[in-house]
mmCIF file with all atom_site columns, C-alpha atoms and ligand atoms in Angstrom:
data_model
loop_
_atom_site.group_PDB
_atom_site.id
_atom_site.type_symbol
_atom_site.label_atom_id
_atom_site.label_alt_id
_atom_site.label_comp_id
_atom_site.label_asym_id
_atom_site.label_entity_id
_atom_site.label_seq_id
_atom_site.pdbx_PDB_ins_code
_atom_site.Cartn_x
_atom_site.Cartn_y
_atom_site.Cartn_z
_atom_site.occupancy
_atom_site.B_iso_or_equiv
_atom_site.pdbx_formal_charge
_atom_site.auth_seq_id
_atom_site.auth_comp_id
_atom_site.auth_asym_id
_atom_site.auth_atom_id
_atom_site.pdbx_PDB_model_num
ATOM   1   C  CA  . MET A 1 1   ? 0.397   0.083   0.059  1.00 47.00 ? 1   MET A CA  1
ATOM   2   C  CA  . SER A 1 2   ? 1.515   3.657   -0.834 1.00 48.00 ? 2   SER A CA  1
ATOM   3   C  CA  . GLY A 1 3   ? 0.493   6.732   0.940  1.00 60.00 ? 3   GLY A CA  1
ATOM   4   C  CA  . ASP A 1 4   ? -1.843  7.025   4.091  1.00 73.00 ? 4   ASP A CA  1
ATOM   5   C  CA  . PRO A 1 5   ? -5.084  6.121   2.919  1.00 86.00 ? 5   PRO A CA  1
ATOM   6   C  CA  . HIS A 1 6   ? -6.599  7.863   5.598  1.00 94.00 ? 6   HIS A CA  1
ATOM   7   C  CA  . HIS A 1 7   ? -7.734  12.036  4.966  1.00 97.00 ? 7   HIS A CA  1
ATOM   8   C  CA  . PRO A 1 8   ? -5.559  14.016  7.090  1.00 97.00 ? 8   PRO A CA  1
ATOM   9   C  CA  . ARG A 1 9   ? -8.190  14.834  9.672  1.00 98.00 ? 9   ARG A CA  1
ATOM   10  C  CA  . VAL A 1 10  ? -9.034  11.505  10.346 1.00 98.00 ? 10  VAL A CA  1
ATOM   11  C  CA  . ALA A 1 11  ? -5.122  10.374  10.382 1.00 98.00 ? 11  ALA A CA  1
ATOM   12  C  CA  . ALA A 1 12  ? -4.513  13.564  12.925 1.00 98.00 ? 12  ALA A CA  1
ATOM   13  C  CA  . ALA A 1 13  ? -7.646  12.349  15.088 1.00 98.00 ? 13  ALA A CA  1
ATOM   14  C  CA  . ALA A 1 14  ? -5.587  8.948   15.557 1.00 97.00 ? 14  ALA A CA  1
ATOM   15  C  CA  . ARG A 1 15  ? -2.596  10.325  16.525 1.00 97.00 ? 15  ARG A CA  1
ATOM   16  C  CA  . GLY A 1 16  ? -4.521  12.924  19.123 1.00 96.00 ? 16  GLY A CA  1
ATOM   17  C  CA  . GLU A 1 17  ? -4.669  16.022  17.672 1.00 97.00 ? 17  GLU A CA  1
ATOM   18  C  CA  . LEU A 1 18  ? -8.483  17.702  17.707 1.00 97.00 ? 18  LEU A CA  1
ATOM   19  C  CA  . PRO A 1 19  ? -9.841  19.834  14.399 1.00 98.00 ? 19  PRO A CA  1
ATOM   20  C  CA  . PRO A 1 20  ? -9.129  23.180  15.097 1.00 98.00 ? 20  PRO A CA  1
ATOM   21  C  CA  . TRP A 1 21  ? -13.156 23.964  15.231 1.00 98.00 ? 21  TRP A CA  1
ATOM   22  C  CA  . SER A 1 22  ? -13.739 21.451  18.288 1.00 98.00 ? 22  SER A CA  1
ATOM   23  C  CA  . ARG A 1 23  ? -15.077 22.967  21.164 1.00 98.00 ? 23  ARG A CA  1
ATOM   24  C  CA  . ALA A 1 24  ? -14.187 20.369  24.054 1.00 98.00 ? 24  ALA A CA  1
ATOM   25  C  CA  . THR A 1 25  ? -13.569 21.396  28.013 1.00 98.00 ? 25  THR A CA  1
ATOM   26  C  CA  . ALA A 1 26  ? -10.745 20.036  29.570 1.00 97.00 ? 26  ALA A CA  1
ATOM   27  C  CA  . GLY A 1 27  ? -12.968 17.398  31.385 1.00 97.00 ? 27  GLY A CA  1
ATOM   28  C  CA  . ARG A 1 28  ? -14.372 16.726  27.870 1.00 97.00 ? 28  ARG A CA  1
ATOM   29  C  CA  . ARG A 1 29  ? -11.352 16.212  26.701 1.00 98.00 ? 29  ARG A CA  1
ATOM   30  C  CA  . GLU A 1 30  ? -10.313 13.576  29.712 1.00 97.00 ? 30  GLU A CA  1
ATOM   31  C  CA  . HIS A 1 31  ? -13.871 11.483  28.506 1.00 98.00 ? 31  HIS A CA  1
ATOM   32  C  CA  . ILE A 1 32  ? -12.088 11.441  24.977 1.00 98.00 ? 32  ILE A CA  1
ATOM   33  C  CA  . GLU A 1 33  ? -9.092  10.042  25.988 1.00 98.00 ? 33  GLU A CA  1
ATOM   34  C  CA  . ARG A 1 34  ? -10.860 7.499   27.919 1.00 98.00 ? 34  ARG A CA  1
ATOM   35  C  CA  . VAL A 1 35  ? -12.985 6.479   25.427 1.00 98.00 ? 35  VAL A CA  1
ATOM   36  C  CA  . ALA A 1 36  ? -9.886  6.449   22.734 1.00 98.00 ? 36  ALA A CA  1
ATOM   37  C  CA  . GLY A 1 37  ? -7.811  4.172   25.213 1.00 97.00 ? 37  GLY A CA  1
ATOM   38  C  CA  . LEU A 1 38  ? -10.313 1.859   25.149 1.00 97.00 ? 38  LEU A CA  1
ATOM   39  C  CA  . ILE A 1 39  ? -11.231 1.757   21.771 1.00 98.00 ? 39  ILE A CA  1
ATOM   40  C  CA  . GLU A 1 40  ? -7.663  1.179   21.199 1.00 97.00 ? 40  GLU A CA  1
ATOM   41  C  CA  . SER A 1 41  ? -6.809  -1.394  23.587 1.00 97.00 ? 41  SER A CA  1
ATOM   42  C  CA  . TRP A 1 42  ? -10.252 -3.303  22.076 1.00 98.00 ? 42  TRP A CA  1
ATOM   43  C  CA  . ALA A 1 43  ? -8.922  -2.689  18.342 1.00 98.00 ? 43  ALA A CA  1
ATOM   44  C  CA  . ARG A 1 44  ? -5.497  -4.157  19.573 1.00 97.00 ? 44  ARG A CA  1
ATOM   45  C  CA  . THR A 1 45  ? -6.891  -7.340  21.279 1.00 98.00 ? 45  THR A CA  1
ATOM   46  C  CA  . LEU A 1 46  ? -8.943  -7.923  18.190 1.00 98.00 ? 46  LEU A CA  1
ATOM   47  C  CA  . GLY A 1 47  ? -5.774  -7.805  16.164 1.00 98.00 ? 47  GLY A CA  1
ATOM   48  C  CA  . LEU A 1 48  ? -7.069  -5.099  13.761 1.00 98.00 ? 48  LEU A CA  1
ATOM   49  C  CA  . ASP A 1 49  ? -5.011  -3.756  11.242 1.00 96.00 ? 49  ASP A CA  1
ATOM   50  C  CA  . PRO A 1 50  ? -3.072  -0.398  11.946 1.00 96.00 ? 50  PRO A CA  1
ATOM   51  C  CA  . ALA A 1 51  ? -5.276  1.155   8.827  1.00 96.00 ? 51  ALA A CA  1
ATOM   52  C  CA  . GLU A 1 52  ? -8.573  0.189   11.062 1.00 97.00 ? 52  GLU A CA  1
ATOM   53  C  CA  . ARG A 1 53  ? -7.346  0.645   14.060 1.00 97.00 ? 53  ARG A CA  1
ATOM   54  C  CA  . VAL A 1 54  ? -6.501  4.515   12.838 1.00 97.00 ? 54  VAL A CA  1
ATOM   55  C  CA  . ARG A 1 55  ? -10.194 4.462   11.765 1.00 97.00 ? 55  ARG A CA  1
ATOM   56  C  CA  . TRP A 1 56  ? -11.580 3.468   15.330 1.00 98.00 ? 56  TRP A CA  1
ATOM   57  C  CA  . THR A 1 57  ? -9.057  5.739   17.213 1.00 98.00 ? 57  THR A CA  1
ATOM   58  C  CA  . ALA A 1 58  ? -10.044 8.525   15.513 1.00 98.00 ? 58  ALA A CA  1
ATOM   59  C  CA  . ALA A 1 59  ? -13.989 8.117   15.906 1.00 98.00 ? 59  ALA A CA  1
ATOM   60  C  CA  . ALA A 1 60  ? -13.193 7.883   19.102 1.00 98.00 ? 60  ALA A CA  1
ATOM   61  C  CA  . ARG A 1 61  ? -11.300 11.387  19.556 1.00 98.00 ? 61  ARG A CA  1
ATOM   62  C  CA  . LEU A 1 62  ? -13.765 12.812  17.168 1.00 98.00 ? 62  LEU A CA  1
ATOM   63  C  CA  . HIS A 1 63  ? -17.367 11.842  18.644 1.00 98.00 ? 63  HIS A CA  1
ATOM   64  C  CA  . ASP A 1 64  ? -17.589 14.568  20.688 1.00 98.00 ? 64  ASP A CA  1
ATOM   65  C  CA  . ALA A 1 65  ? -15.296 17.254  19.556 1.00 98.00 ? 65  ALA A CA  1
ATOM   66  C  CA  . LEU A 1 66  ? -18.627 19.482  19.253 1.00 98.00 ? 66  LEU A CA  1
ATOM   67  C  CA  . ARG A 1 67  ? -19.825 18.565  22.564 1.00 98.00 ? 67  ARG A CA  1
ATOM   68  C  CA  . ASP A 1 68  ? -19.314 21.978  24.258 1.00 98.00 ? 68  ASP A CA  1
ATOM   69  C  CA  . ALA A 1 69  ? -20.379 24.058  21.186 1.00 98.00 ? 69  ALA A CA  1
ATOM   70  C  CA  . ASP A 1 70  ? -23.556 26.533  21.183 1.00 98.00 ? 70  ASP A CA  1
ATOM   71  C  CA  . PRO A 1 71  ? -26.636 23.826  20.141 1.00 97.00 ? 71  PRO A CA  1
ATOM   72  C  CA  . LYS A 1 72  ? -28.056 26.718  18.457 1.00 97.00 ? 72  LYS A CA  1
ATOM   73  C  CA  . GLU A 1 73  ? -25.192 27.029  16.134 1.00 97.00 ? 73  GLU A CA  1
ATOM   74  C  CA  . LEU A 1 74  ? -25.147 23.684  15.597 1.00 97.00 ? 74  LEU A CA  1
ATOM   75  C  CA  . ARG A 1 75  ? -28.577 23.098  14.825 1.00 97.00 ? 75  ARG A CA  1
ATOM   76  C  CA  . GLU A 1 76  ? -27.986 25.589  11.838 1.00 96.00 ? 76  GLU A CA  1
ATOM   77  C  CA  . GLU A 1 77  ? -25.873 23.514  10.182 1.00 95.00 ? 77  GLU A CA  1
ATOM   78  C  CA  . LEU A 1 78  ? -27.629 20.428  10.130 1.00 96.00 ? 78  LEU A CA  1
ATOM   79  C  CA  . SER A 1 79  ? -30.175 20.141  7.258  1.00 90.00 ? 79  SER A CA  1
ATOM   80  C  CA  . GLY A 1 80  ? -31.163 16.172  7.908  1.00 88.00 ? 80  GLY A CA  1
ATOM   81  C  CA  . PRO A 1 81  ? -33.820 14.737  10.078 1.00 90.00 ? 81  PRO A CA  1
ATOM   82  C  CA  . GLU A 1 82  ? -31.158 15.338  12.685 1.00 92.00 ? 82  GLU A CA  1
ATOM   83  C  CA  . TRP A 1 83  ? -32.413 18.649  12.462 1.00 92.00 ? 83  TRP A CA  1
ATOM   84  C  CA  . THR A 1 84  ? -34.777 18.008  14.964 1.00 92.00 ? 84  THR A CA  1
ATOM   85  C  CA  . TRP A 1 85  ? -33.141 15.892  17.831 1.00 95.00 ? 85  TRP A CA  1
ATOM   86  C  CA  . PRO A 1 86  ? -32.561 17.486  21.402 1.00 95.00 ? 86  PRO A CA  1
ATOM   87  C  CA  . ASP A 1 87  ? -29.498 20.068  22.147 1.00 96.00 ? 87  ASP A CA  1
ATOM   88  C  CA  . PRO A 1 88  ? -27.920 17.395  23.603 1.00 96.00 ? 88  PRO A CA  1
ATOM   89  C  CA  . LEU A 1 89  ? -27.540 14.994  21.001 1.00 96.00 ? 89  LEU A CA  1
ATOM   90  C  CA  . LEU A 1 90  ? -26.460 17.547  17.929 1.00 98.00 ? 90  LEU A CA  1
ATOM   91  C  CA  . HIS A 1 91  ? -23.008 17.482  18.362 1.00 98.00 ? 91  HIS A CA  1
ATOM   92  C  CA  . GLY A 1 92  ? -22.809 14.003  16.505 1.00 98.00 ? 92  GLY A CA  1
ATOM   93  C  CA  . PRO A 1 93  ? -24.467 14.675  13.290 1.00 98.00 ? 93  PRO A CA  1
ATOM   94  C  CA  . ALA A 1 94  ? -22.561 18.249  13.653 1.00 98.00 ? 94  ALA A CA  1
ATOM   95  C  CA  . VAL A 1 95  ? -18.967 16.641  13.518 1.00 98.00 ? 95  VAL A CA  1
ATOM   96  C  CA  . ALA A 1 96  ? -20.282 14.374  10.920 1.00 98.00 ? 96  ALA A CA  1
ATOM   97  C  CA  . VAL A 1 97  ? -21.383 17.197  8.935  1.00 98.00 ? 97  VAL A CA  1
ATOM   98  C  CA  . ARG A 1 98  ? -18.254 19.332  9.349  1.00 98.00 ? 98  ARG A CA  1
ATOM   99  C  CA  . LEU A 1 99  ? -15.929 16.552  8.486  1.00 98.00 ? 99  LEU A CA  1
ATOM   100 C  CA  . ARG A 1 100 ? -17.941 15.854  5.206  1.00 97.00 ? 100 ARG A CA  1
ATOM   101 C  CA  . GLY A 1 101 ? -17.389 19.193  4.495  1.00 97.00 ? 101 GLY A CA  1
ATOM   102 C  CA  . GLU A 1 102 ? -13.612 18.820  4.909  1.00 97.00 ? 102 GLU A CA  1
ATOM   103 C  CA  . GLY A 1 103 ? -13.589 15.913  2.684  1.00 97.00 ? 103 GLY A CA  1
ATOM   104 C  CA  . VAL A 1 104 ? -14.064 13.055  4.780  1.00 98.00 ? 104 VAL A CA  1
ATOM   105 C  CA  . ASP A 1 105 ? -15.930 10.524  3.013  1.00 96.00 ? 105 ASP A CA  1
ATOM   106 C  CA  . ASP A 1 106 ? -15.783 6.996   5.020  1.00 97.00 ? 106 ASP A CA  1
ATOM   107 C  CA  . GLU A 1 107 ? -19.692 7.051   5.841  1.00 98.00 ? 107 GLU A CA  1
ATOM   108 C  CA  . ALA A 1 108 ? -19.366 4.062   8.103  1.00 98.00 ? 108 ALA A CA  1
ATOM   109 C  CA  . LEU A 1 109 ? -17.109 6.549   10.551 1.00 98.00 ? 109 LEU A CA  1
ATOM   110 C  CA  . LEU A 1 110 ? -19.420 9.603   9.795  1.00 98.00 ? 110 LEU A CA  1
ATOM   111 C  CA  . LEU A 1 111 ? -22.531 7.553   10.499 1.00 98.00 ? 111 LEU A CA  1
ATOM   112 C  CA  . ALA A 1 112 ? -20.640 6.328   14.178 1.00 98.00 ? 112 ALA A CA  1
ATOM   113 C  CA  . ILE A 1 113 ? -20.251 9.400   15.194 1.00 98.00 ? 113 ILE A CA  1
ATOM   114 C  CA  . ALA A 1 114 ? -23.266 11.158  13.889 1.00 98.00 ? 114 ALA A CA  1
ATOM   115 C  CA  . TYR A 1 115 ? -25.535 8.486   16.092 1.00 98.00 ? 115 TYR A CA  1
ATOM   116 C  CA  . HIS A 1 116 ? -22.884 7.674   18.904 1.00 98.00 ? 116 HIS A CA  1
ATOM   117 C  CA  . THR A 1 117 ? -25.924 9.056   21.542 1.00 97.00 ? 117 THR A CA  1
ATOM   118 C  CA  . VAL A 1 118 ? -28.786 7.136   19.480 1.00 97.00 ? 118 VAL A CA  1
ATOM   119 C  CA  . GLY A 1 119 ? -27.354 3.921   17.724 1.00 98.00 ? 119 GLY A CA  1
ATOM   120 C  CA  . HIS A 1 120 ? -28.025 3.032   14.438 1.00 98.00 ? 120 HIS A CA  1
ATOM   121 C  CA  . PRO A 1 121 ? -28.716 -0.876  12.890 1.00 97.00 ? 121 PRO A CA  1
ATOM   122 C  CA  . ASP A 1 122 ? -26.413 0.184   10.095 1.00 98.00 ? 122 ASP A CA  1
ATOM   123 C  CA  . PHE A 1 123 ? -23.904 0.381   12.270 1.00 98.00 ? 123 PHE A CA  1
ATOM   124 C  CA  . ASP A 1 124 ? -19.842 -1.420  11.200 1.00 97.00 ? 124 ASP A CA  1
ATOM   125 C  CA  . THR A 1 125 ? -18.363 -2.672  13.866 1.00 97.00 ? 125 THR A CA  1
ATOM   126 C  CA  . MET A 1 126 ? -16.682 0.447   14.966 1.00 98.00 ? 126 MET A CA  1
ATOM   127 C  CA  . GLY A 1 127 ? -19.730 2.103   15.130 1.00 98.00 ? 127 GLY A CA  1
ATOM   128 C  CA  . ARG A 1 128 ? -21.156 -0.482  18.030 1.00 98.00 ? 128 ARG A CA  1
ATOM   129 C  CA  . ALA A 1 129 ? -17.268 -0.253  19.410 1.00 98.00 ? 129 ALA A CA  1
ATOM   130 C  CA  . LEU A 1 130 ? -18.070 3.524   19.781 1.00 98.00 ? 130 LEU A CA  1
ATOM   131 C  CA  . TYR A 1 131 ? -21.283 3.441   20.989 1.00 98.00 ? 131 TYR A CA  1
ATOM   132 C  CA  . ALA A 1 132 ? -20.381 0.950   23.607 1.00 98.00 ? 132 ALA A CA  1
ATOM   133 C  CA  . ALA A 1 133 ? -17.069 2.797   24.595 1.00 98.00 ? 133 ALA A CA  1
ATOM   134 C  CA  . ASP A 1 134 ? -18.796 6.282   25.224 1.00 98.00 ? 134 ASP A CA  1
ATOM   135 C  CA  . PHE A 1 135 ? -21.295 4.046   27.713 1.00 96.00 ? 135 PHE A CA  1
ATOM   136 C  CA  . LEU A 1 136 ? -18.236 2.349   29.183 1.00 96.00 ? 136 LEU A CA  1
ATOM   137 C  CA  . GLU A 1 137 ? -15.517 4.324   29.571 1.00 95.00 ? 137 GLU A CA  1
ATOM   138 C  CA  . PRO A 1 138 ? -14.104 4.200   33.288 1.00 90.00 ? 138 PRO A CA  1
ATOM   139 C  CA  . GLY A 1 139 ? -14.536 7.970   34.282 1.00 90.00 ? 139 GLY A CA  1
ATOM   140 C  CA  . ARG A 1 140 ? -18.293 7.546   34.294 1.00 85.00 ? 140 ARG A CA  1
ATOM   141 C  CA  . ARG A 1 141 ? -19.819 7.440   38.113 1.00 84.00 ? 141 ARG A CA  1
ATOM   142 C  CA  . VAL A 1 142 ? -23.110 5.901   37.553 1.00 82.00 ? 142 VAL A CA  1
ATOM   143 C  CA  . GLN A 1 143 ? -23.446 2.327   37.383 1.00 84.00 ? 143 GLN A CA  1
ATOM   144 C  CA  . GLU A 1 144 ? -19.908 2.008   37.795 1.00 89.00 ? 144 GLU A CA  1
ATOM   145 C  CA  . GLU A 1 145 ? -20.433 -1.759  38.651 1.00 92.00 ? 145 GLU A CA  1
ATOM   146 C  CA  . ARG A 1 146 ? -22.558 -2.706  35.503 1.00 90.00 ? 146 ARG A CA  1
ATOM   147 C  CA  . ARG A 1 147 ? -20.183 -0.734  33.495 1.00 93.00 ? 147 ARG A CA  1
ATOM   148 C  CA  . ALA A 1 148 ? -17.322 -2.640  34.961 1.00 94.00 ? 148 ALA A CA  1
ATOM   149 C  CA  . ALA A 1 149 ? -18.726 -6.220  34.259 1.00 95.00 ? 149 ALA A CA  1
ATOM   150 C  CA  . LEU A 1 150 ? -19.588 -5.366  30.967 1.00 96.00 ? 150 LEU A CA  1
ATOM   151 C  CA  . ARG A 1 151 ? -15.961 -3.776  30.330 1.00 96.00 ? 151 ARG A CA  1
ATOM   152 C  CA  . GLU A 1 152 ? -14.538 -7.034  31.420 1.00 96.00 ? 152 GLU A CA  1
ATOM   153 C  CA  . ARG A 1 153 ? -16.617 -8.835  28.906 1.00 96.00 ? 153 ARG A CA  1
ATOM   154 C  CA  . MET A 1 154 ? -15.284 -6.658  25.771 1.00 97.00 ? 154 MET A CA  1
ATOM   155 C  CA  . PRO A 1 155 ? -13.963 -6.836  23.008 1.00 97.00 ? 155 PRO A CA  1
ATOM   156 C  CA  . HIS A 1 156 ? -14.925 -10.390 22.767 1.00 95.00 ? 156 HIS A CA  1
ATOM   157 C  CA  . GLU A 1 157 ? -18.368 -10.261 23.388 1.00 96.00 ? 157 GLU A CA  1
ATOM   158 C  CA  . LEU A 1 158 ? -18.906 -7.314  21.681 1.00 96.00 ? 158 LEU A CA  1
ATOM   159 C  CA  . ASP A 1 159 ? -22.484 -7.751  20.606 1.00 95.00 ? 159 ASP A CA  1
ATOM   160 C  CA  . THR A 1 160 ? -23.530 -8.617  23.526 1.00 95.00 ? 160 THR A CA  1
ATOM   161 C  CA  . VAL A 1 161 ? -22.186 -6.303  25.541 1.00 96.00 ? 161 VAL A CA  1
ATOM   162 C  CA  . VAL A 1 162 ? -23.280 -3.303  23.276 1.00 97.00 ? 162 VAL A CA  1
ATOM   163 C  CA  . LEU A 1 163 ? -27.025 -5.134  23.785 1.00 96.00 ? 163 LEU A CA  1
ATOM   164 C  CA  . HIS A 1 164 ? -26.674 -4.707  27.015 1.00 95.00 ? 164 HIS A CA  1
ATOM   165 C  CA  . VAL A 1 165 ? -25.767 -1.039  26.653 1.00 96.00 ? 165 VAL A CA  1
ATOM   166 C  CA  . VAL A 1 166 ? -28.812 -0.393  24.159 1.00 97.00 ? 166 VAL A CA  1
ATOM   167 C  CA  . ARG A 1 167 ? -30.943 -1.668  27.041 1.00 95.00 ? 167 ARG A CA  1
ATOM   168 C  CA  . ALA A 1 168 ? -29.343 0.439   29.763 1.00 93.00 ? 168 ALA A CA  1
ATOM   169 C  CA  . ARG A 1 169 ? -29.923 3.710   27.868 1.00 94.00 ? 169 ARG A CA  1
ATOM   170 C  CA  . LEU A 1 170 ? -33.448 2.555   26.622 1.00 95.00 ? 170 LEU A CA  1
ATOM   171 C  CA  . GLU A 1 171 ? -34.400 2.062   30.311 1.00 94.00 ? 171 GLU A CA  1
ATOM   172 C  CA  . HIS A 1 172 ? -32.720 5.114   31.047 1.00 92.00 ? 172 HIS A CA  1
ATOM   173 C  CA  . ALA A 1 173 ? -35.071 6.989   28.125 1.00 93.00 ? 173 ALA A CA  1
ATOM   174 C  CA  . LEU A 1 174 ? -37.982 5.298   29.313 1.00 95.00 ? 174 LEU A CA  1
ATOM   175 C  CA  . GLU A 1 175 ? -37.770 6.604   32.957 1.00 96.00 ? 175 GLU A CA  1
ATOM   176 C  CA  . ALA A 1 176 ? -36.987 10.041  31.959 1.00 94.00 ? 176 ALA A CA  1
ATOM   177 C  CA  . ARG A 1 177 ? -40.456 9.517   29.840 1.00 95.00 ? 177 ARG A CA  1
ATOM   178 C  CA  . ARG A 1 178 ? -38.225 10.597  26.729 1.00 92.00 ? 178 ARG A CA  1
ATOM   179 C  CA  . PRO A 1 179 ? -39.080 9.804   23.231 1.00 91.00 ? 179 PRO A CA  1
ATOM   180 C  CA  . ILE A 1 180 ? -37.302 6.700   21.674 1.00 95.00 ? 180 ILE A CA  1
ATOM   181 C  CA  . PHE A 1 181 ? -35.494 7.138   18.484 1.00 96.00 ? 181 PHE A CA  1
ATOM   182 C  CA  . SER A 1 182 ? -36.829 4.699   15.785 1.00 96.00 ? 182 SER A CA  1
ATOM   183 C  CA  . GLU A 1 183 ? -33.244 3.946   14.814 1.00 97.00 ? 183 GLU A CA  1
ATOM   184 C  CA  . THR A 1 184 ? -32.860 2.798   18.468 1.00 97.00 ? 184 THR A CA  1
ATOM   185 C  CA  . ALA A 1 185 ? -35.375 0.413   18.369 1.00 97.00 ? 185 ALA A CA  1
ATOM   186 C  CA  . ALA A 1 186 ? -34.222 -0.764  14.788 1.00 97.00 ? 186 ALA A CA  1
ATOM   187 C  CA  . PHE A 1 187 ? -30.465 -1.309  16.476 1.00 98.00 ? 187 PHE A CA  1
ATOM   188 C  CA  . TRP A 1 188 ? -32.121 -3.226  19.470 1.00 97.00 ? 188 TRP A CA  1
ATOM   189 C  CA  . SER A 1 189 ? -34.088 -5.359  17.343 1.00 96.00 ? 189 SER A CA  1
ATOM   190 C  CA  . GLN A 1 190 ? -31.040 -6.244  14.779 1.00 95.00 ? 190 GLN A CA  1
ATOM   191 C  CA  . LEU A 1 191 ? -28.641 -7.058  17.950 1.00 95.00 ? 191 LEU A CA  1
ATOM   192 C  CA  . LEU A 1 192 ? -31.207 -9.334  19.252 1.00 93.00 ? 192 LEU A CA  1
ATOM   193 C  CA  . GLU A 1 193 ? -30.872 -11.522 16.142 1.00 90.00 ? 193 GLU A CA  1
ATOM   194 C  CA  . VAL A 1 194 ? -27.002 -11.609 16.798 1.00 83.00 ? 194 VAL A CA  1
ATOM   195 C  CA  . PRO A 1 195 ? -26.462 -15.284 17.543 1.00 78.00 ? 195 PRO A CA  1
ATOM   196 C  CA  . GLY A 1 196 ? -24.963 -15.395 21.127 1.00 74.00 ? 196 GLY A CA  1
ATOM   197 C  CA  . ALA A 1 197 ? -25.976 -11.725 21.745 1.00 74.00 ? 197 ALA A CA  1
ATOM   198 C  CA  . SER A 1 198 ? -29.185 -11.900 23.122 1.00 64.00 ? 198 SER A CA  1
ATOM   199 C  CA  . ASP A 1 199 ? -28.730 -13.193 26.647 1.00 63.00 ? 199 ASP A CA  1
ATOM   200 C  CA  . ALA A 1 200 ? -29.250 -9.666  27.628 1.00 52.00 ? 200 ALA A CA  1
ATOM   201 C  CA  . GLY A 1 201 ? -32.784 -10.209 28.242 1.00 47.00 ? 201 GLY A CA  1
HETATM 202 FE FE1 . FE2 B 2 .   ? -21.367 12.633  22.878 1.00 58.38 ? 1   FE2 B FE1 1
HETATM 203 FE FE1 . FE2 B 2 .   ? -18.892 10.752  24.556 1.00 58.38 ? 2   FE2 B FE1 1
#
């Protein structure tokens, strides 16, 4: 293979550089680094080739790059169905829009970032890993035991663990009487069909 197969923004994120337009507080950057650390260790354990590891780590670094931006500004940048999402979820789609505008055309990576809060049945393995890592990173202070137990099972039981994570997030949404996204419901239903993943019932 000749040259770097990755877009410069993706390669830079994998090296640890956030885009100049990112808006992430110091605390948020610590969360991002914990998610990236988890993802990196899983990718290594799974024996992924270096190019794929770059995608995984870049997705983790970029997923919350706009988490601390003004949601009003982010909403103005969106035109698809995500335009109607609640404020706290706009940062994912907004990062995807900016990356696409810079020429990133890795659709699976863009989807993983855009839907990291919601889940999506079209996620590739990296998208599912990011969804799980965002929830399981060790800095989160709620449900610590549940998270630690699920981390123990990664990455070899990825689909089973992701099913548990979807369930935990659904439970939270139901308790808070928040609407359920159709993509989340489709993600859940798809995971139930993965052989061996349905022990989360
Ligand atoms: Fe996020
Ligand atoms: Fe996050």
